[in-house]
Amino acid sequence: MSRSIPLDRYRNIGIMAHIDAGRTTTTERILYYTGRSGKVAGAPMGAGAVAAWADEDEERGITITSAATACFWNDHLINIIDTPGHADFSVDMERTLKLIDGAVAVFDAVVGIEPQSEAAWRRADERGMPRLCFINKMDRDGADFLRTVGMLSEGVGAKPLLLQLPIGSGAAFAGVVDLITGKALMWKDNGLGAAFHDVEIPADMKAQADQYRLDLIEAVVQTDAPMAEAYLAGTQPTVDELKALVRKGTRAAEFVPVLCGSAFRNKGIQPVLDAIVDYLPSPAEVGEVRGTSDIDRSETVRSPDDAAPFAALVFKIMSDPVAGSLTFARIYSGTLTVGGAMLNPLKGEREKAGRMIRMQATVREDVKQAFAGDIIAFAGLRHTATGDTLCDPAHPVVLERIEFPEPLIEVTVEPRTAADAEKMAAGLRRLAQEDPSFAVLVGKEPGRTVIRGVTELQLEILADRLKREFRVEAKIGALQVGYRETITRRAEVDHTHRKQVGGASQFARVKLVVEPSEADTGVRFESDLPAAALPKDFVQGVARGVEAVGGAGVVAGYPVTGVAVSLVDGARHDVDSNVLAFELAGAAAFREALGKAKPVLLEPVMSVDIVAPEDFAGGVIGDLTSRRGRIERVDQRGAAAGVTALVPLANLFGYGNILRSISQGRAHHTMRFDHYEPVPQAIADEVRARVA
């Protein structure tokens, strides 16, 4: 079987925006106009939105997880990843940017560029990702198209290329001027926006439209020397030539095409679909991806070629009420047939493609064969987790992994009954498999488990899912900061382990040197001892002992980071030495060395970015200072003030609600982990007392 849609007609895109900018509503309308959804919800979310995957998405009115769905437009297949706009779920935004080839950035025409959309924009900049802009909510009072365009260039350094102008704004918004064709597009108020027609540009906009069309032509001809020469000689580019030049500049990230409309009022969506097809790249144009050979660890590449060895990257695992567990993956190379064998090289396990599904809104389409460029959900995989590679067993490769942030906060979870304990363990294992930024640890007290995550809302959602999906009744503790421990000076320990166990003796001697290392690198162990001094398995035993202690340090039992450990000497006994003895010796020596190296407690410090009306900037700054915050920058963000500060995470629990109170609901913020730093002694004493 050969593919029915050529690869150059694929578009793998993400739709990114700040919360409430209309990203999910825009996706809803795209699915409706492409025939993948039979309805247009009357509200952006919470009213049966087809792009809302989980119950929590609909209940909370935000997109929490990245729902993948496929649709068709003008003989092209468009795979859409609807990404979370809420700052607490930026992990999904990061993973989406890794697997898509282009993006549509949705902005609110009233408030312009907001923190989460700015953060996503800058991450896309780092990847050189081609993008389109859709300035949404032109029907709202206060909508200002040109002000938002100005914020694109001034706020994030973009080079906006206007393809449209709005006809009216607020309640008077009626359509758009298409600067490519020189026509106006008008939508009827009935028919849910499915019907629109070309008309002449309104007379009072003709001069403005002519000037902006001239600006458009002069901007795009600069991307092609022959076209620039022809233009200077007096030849006007045709519509098709203009589209080709816009496509060329967009793919090269030389500028960003800008469109406008109102998703909620069903105006302006079809031109966005046209722009996705006309200007964003196909997988064939993006080209090869890099990976590592699983045989000799050398760098290798995989091309988007159906004849190449199969390779795919898993980006999401989700529970489905019909199909069970669904493992979403993007296929970067090769072809896979139902029933085919796949290798997970990271786990050393084989999987079978027993069922492959293409998600089309709420419709699940079984596919018999999948090709390079496809985004497919596998049902029933047993050994694969988010971020893993699946590949041809005869040509093993590990694709570049998705980087997930380290968990920063934690809570204790305790089952209410013995029956709940088993269900809770199974549920937590499943949730950890779905989300690598979520970790599960055995608590210090019997029956208690510690769960760690990146944000408050993430842990709240996971606790809700435990109850909803796995029917677990559990007591959830208070949120705690995920502290770390490190050392501040060099120390050396020579430790000998002697013990009588039953009738046998144990003997192991190790000499360790510990030194401060780069922050956030965990514990790095190395040994240069020759095999004649200590056999390799004994050295590995020492490493395991060091690793065990590194998971719970000597200050307050938190993980150790930023420590380099060197095994510089050791001794063994021909009869009494074994791997366990060296593991115990390594653990004891490392524990003693940590105590001698002046250990300290570290706390995570977040970079907090806030956009607030200028009238509230003083109150925001004062509140941040009261939270041990250090103001890094205050600047102008359009008509608002921007404040960037470094604040300890311990002082940011519940900050979203506090900020809304300070600003009367008019400020927004994002935060990301910045670094660890030693906590003040008084706080360290409080933490130790609480843990004890």
mmCIF file of C-alpha atoms in Angstrom, residues 75-393:
data_model
loop_
_atom_site.group_PDB
_atom_site.id
_atom_site.type_symbol
_atom_site.label_atom_id
_atom_site.label_comp_id
_atom_site.label_asym_id
_atom_site.label_seq_id
_atom_site.Cartn_x
_atom_site.Cartn_y
_atom_site.Cartn_z
ATOM 1 C CA ASP A 75 -6.325 18.250 -0.389
ATOM 2 C CA HIS A 76 -3.833 18.722 2.466
ATOM 3 C CA LEU A 77 -3.626 16.782 5.742
ATOM 4 C CA ILE A 78 -3.232 19.080 8.727
ATOM 5 C CA ASN A 79 -2.184 17.518 12.047
ATOM 6 C CA ILE A 80 -2.948 19.977 14.845
ATOM 7 C CA ILE A 81 -1.540 19.975 18.363
ATOM 8 C CA ASP A 82 -3.694 22.206 20.574
ATOM 9 C CA THR A 83 -1.277 23.274 23.286
ATOM 10 C CA PRO A 84 -1.994 24.498 26.822
ATOM 11 C CA GLY A 85 -2.027 28.241 27.306
ATOM 12 C CA HIS A 86 -1.965 28.036 31.095
ATOM 13 C CA ALA A 87 1.472 28.818 32.539
ATOM 14 C CA ASP A 88 1.309 25.778 34.830
ATOM 15 C CA PHE A 89 1.340 23.473 31.793
ATOM 16 C CA SER A 90 4.190 24.966 29.776
ATOM 17 C CA VAL A 91 5.789 21.486 29.730
ATOM 18 C CA ASP A 92 3.247 20.465 27.086
ATOM 19 C CA MET A 93 4.014 23.608 25.105
ATOM 20 C CA GLU A 94 7.726 22.740 25.141
ATOM 21 C CA ARG A 95 7.184 19.187 23.914
ATOM 22 C CA THR A 96 4.803 20.399 21.199
ATOM 23 C CA LEU A 97 7.393 22.827 19.830
ATOM 24 C CA LYS A 98 9.781 19.916 19.454
ATOM 25 C CA LEU A 99 7.550 17.823 17.237
ATOM 26 C CA ILE A 100 5.756 20.374 15.017
ATOM 27 C CA ASP A 101 7.046 21.989 11.812
ATOM 28 C CA GLY A 102 5.173 25.280 12.090
ATOM 29 C CA ALA A 103 2.774 27.133 14.344
ATOM 30 C CA VAL A 104 -0.183 29.494 14.419
ATOM 31 C CA ALA A 105 0.175 32.047 17.215
ATOM 32 C CA VAL A 106 -3.182 33.376 18.402
ATOM 33 C CA PHE A 107 -3.286 36.810 20.047
ATOM 34 C CA ASP A 108 -6.090 38.735 21.720
ATOM 35 C CA ALA A 109 -6.677 41.979 19.784
ATOM 36 C CA VAL A 110 -7.744 43.744 22.985
ATOM 37 C CA VAL A 111 -4.799 42.966 25.284
ATOM 38 C CA GLY A 112 -2.144 42.087 22.695
ATOM 39 C CA ILE A 113 0.839 39.925 23.582
ATOM 40 C CA GLU A 114 0.581 38.278 27.003
ATOM 41 C CA PRO A 115 3.230 36.459 29.077
ATOM 42 C CA GLN A 116 2.545 32.857 28.072
ATOM 43 C CA SER A 117 2.258 33.680 24.379
ATOM 44 C CA GLU A 118 5.465 35.694 24.641
ATOM 45 C CA ALA A 119 7.237 32.771 26.326
ATOM 46 C CA ALA A 120 6.053 30.370 23.624
ATOM 47 C CA TRP A 121 7.083 32.844 20.930
ATOM 48 C CA ARG A 122 10.621 33.140 22.272
ATOM 49 C CA ARG A 123 10.995 29.353 22.486
ATOM 50 C CA ALA A 124 9.805 29.088 18.874
ATOM 51 C CA ASP A 125 12.347 31.775 17.964
ATOM 52 C CA GLU A 126 15.107 29.618 19.415
ATOM 53 C CA ARG A 127 14.061 26.827 17.057
ATOM 54 C CA GLY A 128 13.730 29.137 14.049
ATOM 55 C CA MET A 129 10.191 27.872 13.634
ATOM 56 C CA PRO A 130 8.006 29.278 10.812
ATOM 57 C CA ARG A 131 4.838 30.871 12.184
ATOM 58 C CA LEU A 132 1.625 32.639 11.277
ATOM 59 C CA CYS A 133 -0.144 35.127 13.528
ATOM 60 C CA PHE A 134 -3.899 35.225 13.943
ATOM 61 C CA ILE A 135 -5.049 38.345 15.781
ATOM 62 C CA ASN A 136 -8.295 37.134 17.291
ATOM 63 C CA LYS A 137 -11.250 38.783 19.036
ATOM 64 C CA MET A 138 -11.542 41.663 16.558
ATOM 65 C CA ASP A 139 -15.234 41.747 17.547
ATOM 66 C CA ARG A 140 -14.453 42.792 21.128
ATOM 67 C CA ASP A 141 -14.675 46.356 22.421
ATOM 68 C CA GLY A 142 -11.184 47.811 22.554
ATOM 69 C CA ALA A 143 -9.793 45.554 19.799
ATOM 70 C CA ASP A 144 -6.830 47.259 18.129
ATOM 71 C CA PHE A 145 -5.235 45.373 15.245
ATOM 72 C CA LEU A 146 -2.351 47.750 14.524
ATOM 73 C CA ARG A 147 -1.456 48.128 18.212
ATOM 74 C CA THR A 148 -1.154 44.344 18.518
ATOM 75 C CA VAL A 149 0.973 44.248 15.353
ATOM 76 C CA GLY A 150 3.201 46.901 16.922
ATOM 77 C CA MET A 151 3.565 44.792 20.057
ATOM 78 C CA LEU A 152 4.807 41.929 17.873
ATOM 79 C CA SER A 153 7.711 43.972 16.591
ATOM 80 C CA GLU A 154 8.422 45.936 19.773
ATOM 81 C CA GLY A 155 7.653 43.260 22.352
ATOM 82 C CA VAL A 156 9.171 40.098 20.860
ATOM 83 C CA GLY A 157 11.270 41.449 18.006
ATOM 84 C CA ALA A 158 9.164 39.838 15.258
ATOM 85 C CA LYS A 159 8.934 41.114 11.687
ATOM 86 C CA PRO A 160 5.189 41.102 11.058
ATOM 87 C CA LEU A 161 4.013 40.884 7.449
ATOM 88 C CA LEU A 162 0.430 42.070 7.178
ATOM 89 C CA LEU A 163 -1.631 39.887 4.815
ATOM 90 C CA GLN A 164 -4.936 41.383 5.931
ATOM 91 C CA LEU A 165 -6.522 44.493 7.408
ATOM 92 C CA PRO A 166 -9.705 44.336 9.522
ATOM 93 C CA ILE A 167 -12.875 45.949 8.229
ATOM 94 C CA GLY A 168 -14.140 47.624 11.365
ATOM 95 C CA SER A 169 -13.575 46.507 14.954
ATOM 96 C CA GLY A 170 -15.662 45.687 17.990
ATOM 97 C CA ALA A 171 -19.336 45.252 17.172
ATOM 98 C CA ALA A 172 -18.668 46.782 13.714
ATOM 99 C CA PHE A 173 -16.160 44.090 12.694
ATOM 100 C CA ALA A 174 -17.472 42.678 9.403
ATOM 101 C CA GLY A 175 -14.588 41.103 7.504
ATOM 102 C CA VAL A 176 -11.045 41.560 6.269
ATOM 103 C CA VAL A 177 -9.161 43.112 3.371
ATOM 104 C CA ASP A 178 -6.986 40.500 1.650
ATOM 105 C CA LEU A 179 -3.819 42.388 0.718
ATOM 106 C CA ILE A 180 -2.603 39.538 -1.511
ATOM 107 C CA THR A 181 -5.629 39.584 -3.842
ATOM 108 C CA GLY A 182 -6.685 43.184 -3.271
ATOM 109 C CA LYS A 183 -10.225 42.098 -2.380
ATOM 110 C CA ALA A 184 -12.390 42.279 0.743
ATOM 111 C CA LEU A 185 -13.768 39.120 2.371
ATOM 112 C CA MET A 186 -17.136 39.418 4.100
ATOM 113 C CA TRP A 187 -18.902 36.807 6.247
ATOM 114 C CA LYS A 188 -22.608 36.386 6.647
ATOM 115 C CA ASP A 189 -23.909 36.505 10.205
ATOM 116 C CA ASN A 190 -26.027 33.385 9.621
ATOM 117 C CA GLY A 191 -24.699 29.979 8.625
ATOM 118 C CA LEU A 192 -22.037 29.847 11.358
ATOM 119 C CA GLY A 193 -19.487 31.569 9.155
ATOM 120 C CA ALA A 194 -19.312 28.806 6.559
ATOM 121 C CA ALA A 195 -20.226 31.178 3.734
ATOM 122 C CA PHE A 196 -18.196 34.253 2.787
ATOM 123 C CA HIS A 197 -17.668 36.153 -0.428
ATOM 124 C CA ASP A 198 -15.314 38.565 -2.188
ATOM 125 C CA VAL A 199 -16.358 42.177 -2.543
ATOM 126 C CA GLU A 200 -14.603 45.367 -3.481
ATOM 127 C CA ILE A 201 -12.594 47.050 -0.740
ATOM 128 C CA PRO A 202 -14.713 49.702 1.037
ATOM 129 C CA ALA A 203 -14.033 53.129 -0.434
ATOM 130 C CA ASP A 204 -12.964 54.621 2.878
ATOM 131 C CA MET A 205 -10.257 51.926 3.218
ATOM 132 C CA LYS A 206 -8.974 51.906 -0.351
ATOM 133 C CA ALA A 207 -6.047 54.280 0.154
ATOM 134 C CA GLN A 208 -4.952 52.532 3.346
ATOM 135 C CA ALA A 209 -5.224 49.108 1.705
ATOM 136 C CA ASP A 210 -3.210 50.246 -1.315
ATOM 137 C CA GLN A 211 -0.404 51.492 0.921
ATOM 138 C CA TYR A 212 -0.267 48.315 3.004
ATOM 139 C CA ARG A 213 -0.330 46.181 -0.156
ATOM 140 C CA LEU A 214 2.626 48.184 -1.471
ATOM 141 C CA ASP A 215 4.451 47.606 1.828
ATOM 142 C CA LEU A 216 3.703 43.873 1.517
ATOM 143 C CA ILE A 217 5.047 43.640 -2.024
ATOM 144 C CA GLU A 218 8.227 45.582 -1.201
ATOM 145 C CA ALA A 219 8.883 43.362 1.825
ATOM 146 C CA VAL A 220 8.491 40.029 0.031
ATOM 147 C CA VAL A 221 10.341 40.789 -3.203
ATOM 148 C CA GLN A 222 13.469 41.345 -1.125
ATOM 149 C CA THR A 223 13.577 37.581 -0.470
ATOM 150 C CA ASP A 224 14.206 36.841 -4.168
ATOM 151 C CA ALA A 225 16.820 38.706 -6.205
ATOM 152 C CA PRO A 226 15.282 38.124 -9.695
ATOM 153 C CA MET A 227 11.845 39.195 -8.435
ATOM 154 C CA ALA A 228 13.353 42.276 -6.799
ATOM 155 C CA GLU A 229 15.027 43.244 -10.087
ATOM 156 C CA ALA A 230 11.815 42.719 -12.042
ATOM 157 C CA TYR A 231 9.864 44.797 -9.520
ATOM 158 C CA LEU A 232 12.355 47.646 -9.693
ATOM 159 C CA ALA A 233 12.003 47.489 -13.471
ATOM 160 C CA GLY A 234 8.261 48.076 -13.112
ATOM 161 C CA THR A 235 6.845 44.517 -13.200
ATOM 162 C CA GLN A 236 4.173 43.844 -10.580
ATOM 163 C CA PRO A 237 4.186 40.318 -9.091
ATOM 164 C CA THR A 238 1.103 38.187 -9.696
ATOM 165 C CA VAL A 239 -1.004 36.764 -6.869
ATOM 166 C CA ASP A 240 0.659 33.365 -7.254
ATOM 167 C CA GLU A 241 4.107 34.951 -7.250
ATOM 168 C CA LEU A 242 3.249 36.906 -4.109
ATOM 169 C CA LYS A 243 2.107 33.721 -2.366
ATOM 170 C CA ALA A 244 5.322 31.949 -3.387
ATOM 171 C CA LEU A 245 7.418 34.816 -1.986
ATOM 172 C CA VAL A 246 5.428 34.878 1.273
ATOM 173 C CA ARG A 247 5.946 31.131 1.571
ATOM 174 C CA LYS A 248 9.680 31.428 0.955
ATOM 175 C CA GLY A 249 10.136 34.165 3.574
ATOM 176 C CA THR A 250 7.902 32.424 6.120
ATOM 177 C CA ARG A 251 9.788 29.127 5.815
ATOM 178 C CA ALA A 252 13.069 30.995 6.302
ATOM 179 C CA ALA A 253 11.584 32.806 9.352
ATOM 180 C CA GLU A 254 12.405 36.152 7.703
ATOM 181 C CA PHE A 255 8.976 37.495 8.594
ATOM 182 C CA VAL A 256 5.683 36.367 10.131
ATOM 183 C CA PRO A 257 2.434 36.639 8.137
ATOM 184 C CA VAL A 258 -0.365 38.280 10.122
ATOM 185 C CA LEU A 259 -4.090 37.620 9.697
ATOM 186 C CA CYS A 260 -7.075 38.672 11.787
ATOM 187 C CA GLY A 261 -10.629 37.750 12.638
ATOM 188 C CA SER A 262 -12.986 36.555 15.343
ATOM 189 C CA ALA A 263 -13.117 32.829 15.968
ATOM 190 C CA PHE A 264 -16.067 33.223 18.318
ATOM 191 C CA ARG A 265 -18.049 35.162 15.708
ATOM 192 C CA ASN A 266 -17.020 32.702 12.963
ATOM 193 C CA LYS A 267 -15.107 35.233 10.866
ATOM 194 C CA GLY A 268 -11.634 34.859 9.415
ATOM 195 C CA ILE A 269 -10.907 31.157 9.984
ATOM 196 C CA GLN A 270 -10.928 29.915 6.380
ATOM 197 C CA PRO A 271 -8.097 32.308 5.385
ATOM 198 C CA VAL A 272 -6.075 30.945 8.315
ATOM 199 C CA LEU A 273 -6.509 27.449 6.897
ATOM 200 C CA ASP A 274 -5.448 28.722 3.470
ATOM 201 C CA ALA A 275 -2.377 30.324 5.029
ATOM 202 C CA ILE A 276 -1.427 27.099 6.854
ATOM 203 C CA VAL A 277 -1.501 25.257 3.531
ATOM 204 C CA ASP A 278 0.077 28.036 1.466
ATOM 205 C CA TYR A 279 2.861 29.242 3.775
ATOM 206 C CA LEU A 280 3.839 26.745 6.474
ATOM 207 C CA PRO A 281 6.335 23.968 5.584
ATOM 208 C CA SER A 282 5.719 20.291 5.009
ATOM 209 C CA PRO A 283 7.803 17.598 6.754
ATOM 210 C CA ALA A 284 9.647 17.115 3.450
ATOM 211 C CA GLU A 285 10.812 20.740 3.560
ATOM 212 C CA VAL A 286 11.852 20.565 7.217
ATOM 213 C CA GLY A 287 14.091 17.625 6.375
ATOM 214 C CA GLU A 288 16.010 15.128 8.464
ATOM 215 C CA VAL A 289 16.129 14.681 12.233
ATOM 216 C CA ARG A 290 19.152 13.659 14.241
ATOM 217 C CA GLY A 291 19.545 10.707 16.523
ATOM 218 C CA THR A 292 22.100 8.361 18.032
ATOM 219 C CA SER A 293 22.848 4.883 16.766
ATOM 220 C CA ASP A 294 21.897 2.329 19.405
ATOM 221 C CA ILE A 295 24.761 0.130 18.215
ATOM 222 C CA ASP A 296 27.889 2.312 18.394
ATOM 223 C CA ARG A 297 26.446 5.558 19.887
ATOM 224 C CA SER A 298 27.477 7.522 16.775
ATOM 225 C CA GLU A 299 25.312 10.355 15.482
ATOM 226 C CA THR A 300 22.920 9.380 12.730
ATOM 227 C CA VAL A 301 20.033 10.964 10.840
ATOM 228 C CA ARG A 302 16.596 9.912 9.707
ATOM 229 C CA SER A 303 15.067 11.476 6.593
ATOM 230 C CA PRO A 304 11.313 11.936 5.964
ATOM 231 C CA ASP A 305 11.373 9.117 3.439
ATOM 232 C CA ASP A 306 8.910 6.214 3.356
ATOM 233 C CA ALA A 307 11.693 3.887 2.206
ATOM 234 C CA ALA A 308 13.988 4.787 5.127
ATOM 235 C CA PRO A 309 14.056 2.697 8.335
ATOM 236 C CA PHE A 310 11.055 3.368 10.575
ATOM 237 C CA ALA A 311 11.643 5.834 13.448
ATOM 238 C CA ALA A 312 9.109 7.663 15.628
ATOM 239 C CA LEU A 313 9.151 9.789 18.783
ATOM 240 C CA VAL A 314 6.526 9.300 21.501
ATOM 241 C CA PHE A 315 5.258 12.643 22.784
ATOM 242 C CA LYS A 316 2.165 11.789 24.816
ATOM 243 C CA ILE A 317 0.417 8.910 26.570
ATOM 244 C CA MET A 318 -3.228 9.314 27.474
ATOM 245 C CA SER A 319 -6.034 7.159 28.821
ATOM 246 C CA ASP A 320 -8.958 6.747 26.448
ATOM 247 C CA PRO A 321 -12.373 5.469 27.574
ATOM 248 C CA VAL A 322 -12.777 3.438 24.356
ATOM 249 C CA ALA A 323 -9.300 2.360 23.262
ATOM 250 C CA GLY A 324 -7.627 2.204 26.680
ATOM 251 C CA SER A 325 -4.110 3.556 26.737
ATOM 252 C CA LEU A 326 -3.146 5.631 23.692
ATOM 253 C CA THR A 327 0.503 6.357 22.889
ATOM 254 C CA PHE A 328 0.862 9.336 20.539
ATOM 255 C CA ALA A 329 3.929 9.419 18.306
ATOM 256 C CA ARG A 330 5.208 11.366 15.345
ATOM 257 C CA ILE A 331 6.711 9.221 12.607
ATOM 258 C CA TYR A 332 9.863 10.870 11.265
ATOM 259 C CA SER A 333 10.921 8.220 8.768
ATOM 260 C CA GLY A 334 9.845 4.946 7.200
ATOM 261 C CA THR A 335 6.575 3.050 6.977
ATOM 262 C CA LEU A 336 4.762 0.957 9.570
ATOM 263 C CA THR A 337 2.012 -1.585 8.985
ATOM 264 C CA VAL A 338 -0.488 -2.821 11.576
ATOM 265 C CA GLY A 339 0.977 -5.847 13.321
ATOM 266 C CA GLY A 340 4.513 -4.693 12.618
ATOM 267 C CA ALA A 341 7.296 -5.027 15.200
ATOM 268 C CA MET A 342 8.866 -1.978 16.803
ATOM 269 C CA LEU A 343 11.880 -1.657 19.089
ATOM 270 C CA ASN A 344 12.038 0.683 22.067
ATOM 271 C CA PRO A 345 15.850 1.019 22.208
ATOM 272 C CA LEU A 346 15.871 2.933 25.500
ATOM 273 C CA LYS A 347 14.052 0.094 27.262
ATOM 274 C CA GLY A 348 15.469 -2.760 25.171
ATOM 275 C CA GLU A 349 11.888 -3.948 24.662
ATOM 276 C CA ARG A 350 9.876 -4.846 21.565
ATOM 277 C CA GLU A 351 6.391 -3.511 20.956
ATOM 278 C CA LYS A 352 3.741 -4.558 18.446
ATOM 279 C CA ALA A 353 1.703 -2.065 16.407
ATOM 280 C CA GLY A 354 -1.499 -3.955 17.130
ATOM 281 C CA ARG A 355 -3.771 -0.987 16.481
ATOM 282 C CA MET A 356 -2.981 2.409 14.964
ATOM 283 C CA ILE A 357 -5.423 5.304 15.199
ATOM 284 C CA ARG A 358 -5.620 8.718 13.572
ATOM 285 C CA MET A 359 -7.547 11.068 15.832
ATOM 286 C CA GLN A 360 -9.975 13.333 13.973
ATOM 287 C CA ALA A 361 -11.574 15.455 16.681
ATOM 288 C CA THR A 362 -13.667 12.907 18.626
ATOM 289 C CA VAL A 363 -13.579 10.342 15.787
ATOM 290 C CA ARG A 364 -11.027 7.542 15.920
ATOM 291 C CA GLU A 365 -9.994 6.331 12.478
ATOM 292 C CA ASP A 366 -8.151 3.014 12.361
ATOM 293 C CA VAL A 367 -5.300 3.059 9.870
ATOM 294 C CA LYS A 368 -3.615 0.004 8.394
ATOM 295 C CA GLN A 369 -0.386 1.728 7.459
ATOM 296 C CA ALA A 370 1.392 4.861 8.647
ATOM 297 C CA PHE A 371 4.074 6.863 6.892
ATOM 298 C CA ALA A 372 6.753 9.476 7.500
ATOM 299 C CA GLY A 373 5.076 12.693 8.659
ATOM 300 C CA ASP A 374 2.077 10.992 10.268
ATOM 301 C CA ILE A 375 1.005 11.594 13.861
ATOM 302 C CA ILE A 376 -0.516 8.359 15.076
ATOM 303 C CA ALA A 377 -1.880 6.964 18.337
ATOM 304 C CA PHE A 378 -0.902 3.375 19.170
ATOM 305 C CA ALA A 379 -3.264 1.386 21.370
ATOM 306 C CA GLY A 380 -2.020 -1.092 23.943
ATOM 307 C CA LEU A 381 1.746 -0.489 24.045
ATOM 308 C CA ARG A 382 3.210 -1.975 27.242
ATOM 309 C CA HIS A 383 6.776 -0.755 27.688
ATOM 310 C CA THR A 384 6.872 2.718 26.161
ATOM 311 C CA ALA A 385 6.836 6.055 27.975
ATOM 312 C CA THR A 386 6.653 9.679 26.874
ATOM 313 C CA GLY A 387 9.913 10.754 25.234
ATOM 314 C CA ASP A 388 10.894 7.243 24.082
ATOM 315 C CA THR A 389 11.869 6.329 20.533
ATOM 316 C CA LEU A 390 10.174 3.535 18.582
ATOM 317 C CA CYS A 391 12.121 2.223 15.601
ATOM 318 C CA ASP A 392 12.818 -0.591 13.159
ATOM 319 C CA PRO A 393 14.372 -3.449 15.183
#
